[in-house]
Coordinates of C-alpha atoms in Angstrom, one line a residue:
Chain W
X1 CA -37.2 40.4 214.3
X2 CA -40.4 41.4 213.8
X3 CA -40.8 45.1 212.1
X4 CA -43.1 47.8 213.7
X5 CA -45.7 49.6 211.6
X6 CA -43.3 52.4 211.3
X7 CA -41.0 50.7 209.7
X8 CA -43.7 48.7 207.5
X9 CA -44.9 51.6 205.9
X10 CA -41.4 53.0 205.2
X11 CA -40.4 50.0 203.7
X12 CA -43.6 50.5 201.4
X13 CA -43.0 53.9 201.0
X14 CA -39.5 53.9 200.0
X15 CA -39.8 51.1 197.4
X16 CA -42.6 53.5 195.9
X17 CA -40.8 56.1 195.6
X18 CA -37.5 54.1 194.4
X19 CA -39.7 52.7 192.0
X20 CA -40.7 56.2 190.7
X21 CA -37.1 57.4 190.5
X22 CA -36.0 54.3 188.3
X23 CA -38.7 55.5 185.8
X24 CA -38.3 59.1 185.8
X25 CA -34.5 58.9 185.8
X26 CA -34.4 56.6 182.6
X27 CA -37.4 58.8 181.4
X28 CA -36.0 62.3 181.4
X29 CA -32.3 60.4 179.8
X30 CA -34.5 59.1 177.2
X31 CA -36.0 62.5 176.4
X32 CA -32.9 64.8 176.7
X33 CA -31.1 62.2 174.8
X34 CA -33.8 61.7 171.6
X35 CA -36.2 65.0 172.3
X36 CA -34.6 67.3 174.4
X37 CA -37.0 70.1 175.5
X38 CA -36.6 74.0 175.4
X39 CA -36.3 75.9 178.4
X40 CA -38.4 76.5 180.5
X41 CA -39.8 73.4 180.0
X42 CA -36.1 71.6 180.4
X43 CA -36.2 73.0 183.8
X44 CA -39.6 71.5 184.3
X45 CA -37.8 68.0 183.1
X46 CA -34.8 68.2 184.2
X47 CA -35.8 68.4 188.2
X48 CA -38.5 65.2 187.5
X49 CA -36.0 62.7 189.0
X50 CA -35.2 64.5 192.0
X51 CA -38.7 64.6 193.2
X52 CA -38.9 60.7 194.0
X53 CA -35.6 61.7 196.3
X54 CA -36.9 64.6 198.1
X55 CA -40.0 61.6 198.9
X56 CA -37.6 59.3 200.2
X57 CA -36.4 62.5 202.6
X58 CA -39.7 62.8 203.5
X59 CA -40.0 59.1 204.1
X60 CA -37.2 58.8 206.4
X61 CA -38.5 62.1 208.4
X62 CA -42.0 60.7 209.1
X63 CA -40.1 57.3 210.5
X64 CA -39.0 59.6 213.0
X65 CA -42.1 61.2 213.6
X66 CA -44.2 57.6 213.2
X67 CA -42.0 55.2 215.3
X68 CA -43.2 55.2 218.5
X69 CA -40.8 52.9 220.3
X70 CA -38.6 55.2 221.9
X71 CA -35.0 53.3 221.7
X72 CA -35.3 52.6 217.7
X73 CA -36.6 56.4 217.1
X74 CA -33.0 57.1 219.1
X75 CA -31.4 55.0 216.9
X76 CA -32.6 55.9 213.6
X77 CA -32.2 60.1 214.5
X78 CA -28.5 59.0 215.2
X79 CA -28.3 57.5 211.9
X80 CA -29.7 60.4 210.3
X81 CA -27.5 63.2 212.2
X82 CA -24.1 60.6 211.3
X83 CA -25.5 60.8 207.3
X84 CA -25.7 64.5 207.5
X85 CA -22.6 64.9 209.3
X86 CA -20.9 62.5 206.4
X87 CA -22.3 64.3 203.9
X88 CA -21.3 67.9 205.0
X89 CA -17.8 66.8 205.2
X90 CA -17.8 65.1 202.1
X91 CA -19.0 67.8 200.5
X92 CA -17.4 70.3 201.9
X93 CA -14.4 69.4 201.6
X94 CA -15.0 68.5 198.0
X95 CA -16.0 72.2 198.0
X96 CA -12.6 73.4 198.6
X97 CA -10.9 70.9 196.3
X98 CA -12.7 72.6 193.8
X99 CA -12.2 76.5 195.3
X100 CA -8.4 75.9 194.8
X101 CA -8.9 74.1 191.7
X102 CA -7.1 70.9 193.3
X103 CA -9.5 69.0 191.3
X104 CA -11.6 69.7 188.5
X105 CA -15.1 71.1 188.4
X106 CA -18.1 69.2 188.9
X107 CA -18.9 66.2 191.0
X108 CA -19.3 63.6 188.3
X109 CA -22.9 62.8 188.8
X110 CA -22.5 62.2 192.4
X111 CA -24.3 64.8 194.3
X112 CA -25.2 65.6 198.2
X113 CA -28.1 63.4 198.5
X114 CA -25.7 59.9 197.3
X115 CA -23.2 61.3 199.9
X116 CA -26.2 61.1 202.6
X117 CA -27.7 57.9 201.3
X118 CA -24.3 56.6 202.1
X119 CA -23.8 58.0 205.1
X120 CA -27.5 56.7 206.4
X121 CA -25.8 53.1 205.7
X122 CA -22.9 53.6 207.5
X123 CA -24.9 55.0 210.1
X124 CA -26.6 51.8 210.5
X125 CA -23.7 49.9 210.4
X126 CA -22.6 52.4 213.6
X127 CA -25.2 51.5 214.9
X128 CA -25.2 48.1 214.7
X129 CA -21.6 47.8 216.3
X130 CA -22.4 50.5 219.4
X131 CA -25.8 50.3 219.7
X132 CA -26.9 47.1 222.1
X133 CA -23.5 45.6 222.0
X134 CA -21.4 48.3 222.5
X135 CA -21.2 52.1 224.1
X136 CA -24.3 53.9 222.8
X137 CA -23.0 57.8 223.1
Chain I
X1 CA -28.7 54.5 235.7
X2 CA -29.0 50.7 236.9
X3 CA -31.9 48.9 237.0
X4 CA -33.4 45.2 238.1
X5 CA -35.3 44.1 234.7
X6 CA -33.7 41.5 233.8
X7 CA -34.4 39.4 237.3
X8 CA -37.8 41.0 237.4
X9 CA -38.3 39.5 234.2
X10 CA -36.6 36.3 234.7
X11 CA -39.0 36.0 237.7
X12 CA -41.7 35.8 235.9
X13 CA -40.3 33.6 233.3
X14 CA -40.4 35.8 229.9
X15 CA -38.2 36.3 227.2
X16 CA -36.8 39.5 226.1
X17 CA -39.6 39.8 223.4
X18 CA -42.3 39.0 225.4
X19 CA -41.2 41.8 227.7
X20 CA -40.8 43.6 224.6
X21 CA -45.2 43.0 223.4
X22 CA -46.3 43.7 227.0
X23 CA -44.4 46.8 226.4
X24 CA -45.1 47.8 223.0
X25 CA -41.5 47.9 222.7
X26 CA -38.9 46.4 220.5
X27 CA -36.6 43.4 221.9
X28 CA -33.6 45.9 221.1
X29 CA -35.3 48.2 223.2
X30 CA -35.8 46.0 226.1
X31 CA -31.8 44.4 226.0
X32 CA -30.4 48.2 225.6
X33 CA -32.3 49.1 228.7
X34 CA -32.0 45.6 229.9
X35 CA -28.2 46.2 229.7
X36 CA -27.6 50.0 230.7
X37 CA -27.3 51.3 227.6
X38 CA -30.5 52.7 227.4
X39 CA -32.3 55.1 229.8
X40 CA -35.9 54.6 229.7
X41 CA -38.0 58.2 229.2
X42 CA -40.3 58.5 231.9
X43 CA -43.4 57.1 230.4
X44 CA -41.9 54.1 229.7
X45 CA -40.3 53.5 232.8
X46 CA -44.2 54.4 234.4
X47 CA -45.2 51.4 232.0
X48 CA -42.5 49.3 233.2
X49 CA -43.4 49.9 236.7
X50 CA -46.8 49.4 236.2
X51 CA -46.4 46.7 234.5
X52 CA -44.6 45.0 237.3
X53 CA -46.7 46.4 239.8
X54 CA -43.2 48.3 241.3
X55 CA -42.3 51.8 242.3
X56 CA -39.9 53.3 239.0
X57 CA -37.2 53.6 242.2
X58 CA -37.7 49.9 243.1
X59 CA -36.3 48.7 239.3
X60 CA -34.1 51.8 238.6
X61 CA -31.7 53.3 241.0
X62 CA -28.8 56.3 240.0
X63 CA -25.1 54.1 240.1
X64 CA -23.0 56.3 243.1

């Protein structure tokens, strides 16, 4: 299968920006761990890793906007609306878990943007099964 | 929405990807439409008629 430009440059740009996170998230645990910084400048340090993340959002938003062949630009905004859909049920219902202290506080490291990560790969798997084999809804 | 591509294509002898590169389209693109799961926007289904020198009623026609 040969990949459009689309898709070449988010390839490119996600492994950039995976690349970054890898470094900043072993960064910032290496200097809260041996030099941990005063505020304000912890808040400065703390919120370093989630900037590579809020790229790869931004990656995945111009792949809509860039792909110009109309079925696969269907297909990937279905995969996007099933991750947000995955990840607002997760999380809400995490949510009131927590309200009614069910289960404990915290999310163990595991925040909204994993649960959307995953649901994007689900999503592809969805649409793998429906999508030119199957009822595409 | 039905529609006569696959003949027209088979006509003329191409594969789903070369429809696809006279297109500018993916292969995916071509089989969903190819196999009804896919309605073409209007621009493309311009292309596609143009492309086989039809009329967009002549390769798609609403199922009754």
């Amino acid at each position: 299968m040969s990949r459009s430009p689309a898709i070449v440059r988010y390839l490119r740009r996600l492994a950039g920006f995976m690349l970054v996170y890898m470094i900043l998230i072993f960064a910032t645990g290496y200097v809260f761990r041996h030099m941990p910084p005063q505020k304000p400048l912890a808040y400065l340090v703390a919120v370093l890793p989630a900037l590579p993340i809020l790229g790869v959002f931004w990656t995945i938003f111009r792949l809509l906007v860039e792909e110009t062949d109309e079925y696969m630009r269907m297909m990937f905004v279905r995969q996007s609306l099933f991750a947000t859909a995955f990840c607002l049920t997760i999380m809400t219902i995490w949510e009131f878990l927590q309200n009614y202290e069910v289960v404990p506080a915290g999310h163990g490291g595991f925040g909204a943007a994993f649960f959307w990560f995953m649901g994007l790969g689900i999503g592809a798997i969805w649409n793998r099964i429906t999508g030119t084999d199957g009822p595409c809804a | 929405m039905k529609n006569h591509l696959k003949s027209l294509r088979a006509e003329r002898g191409w594969s789903q990807q070369d429809l696809g590169d006279r297109l500018h389209i993916s292969r995916q693109s071509v089989n969903a439409i190819e196999t009804g799961k896919y309605d073409p926007s209007l621009p493309l289904a311009f292309r596609i008629a143009a492309l086989f020198g039809s009329k967009i009623e002549e390769i798609f026609e609403v199922e009754a």
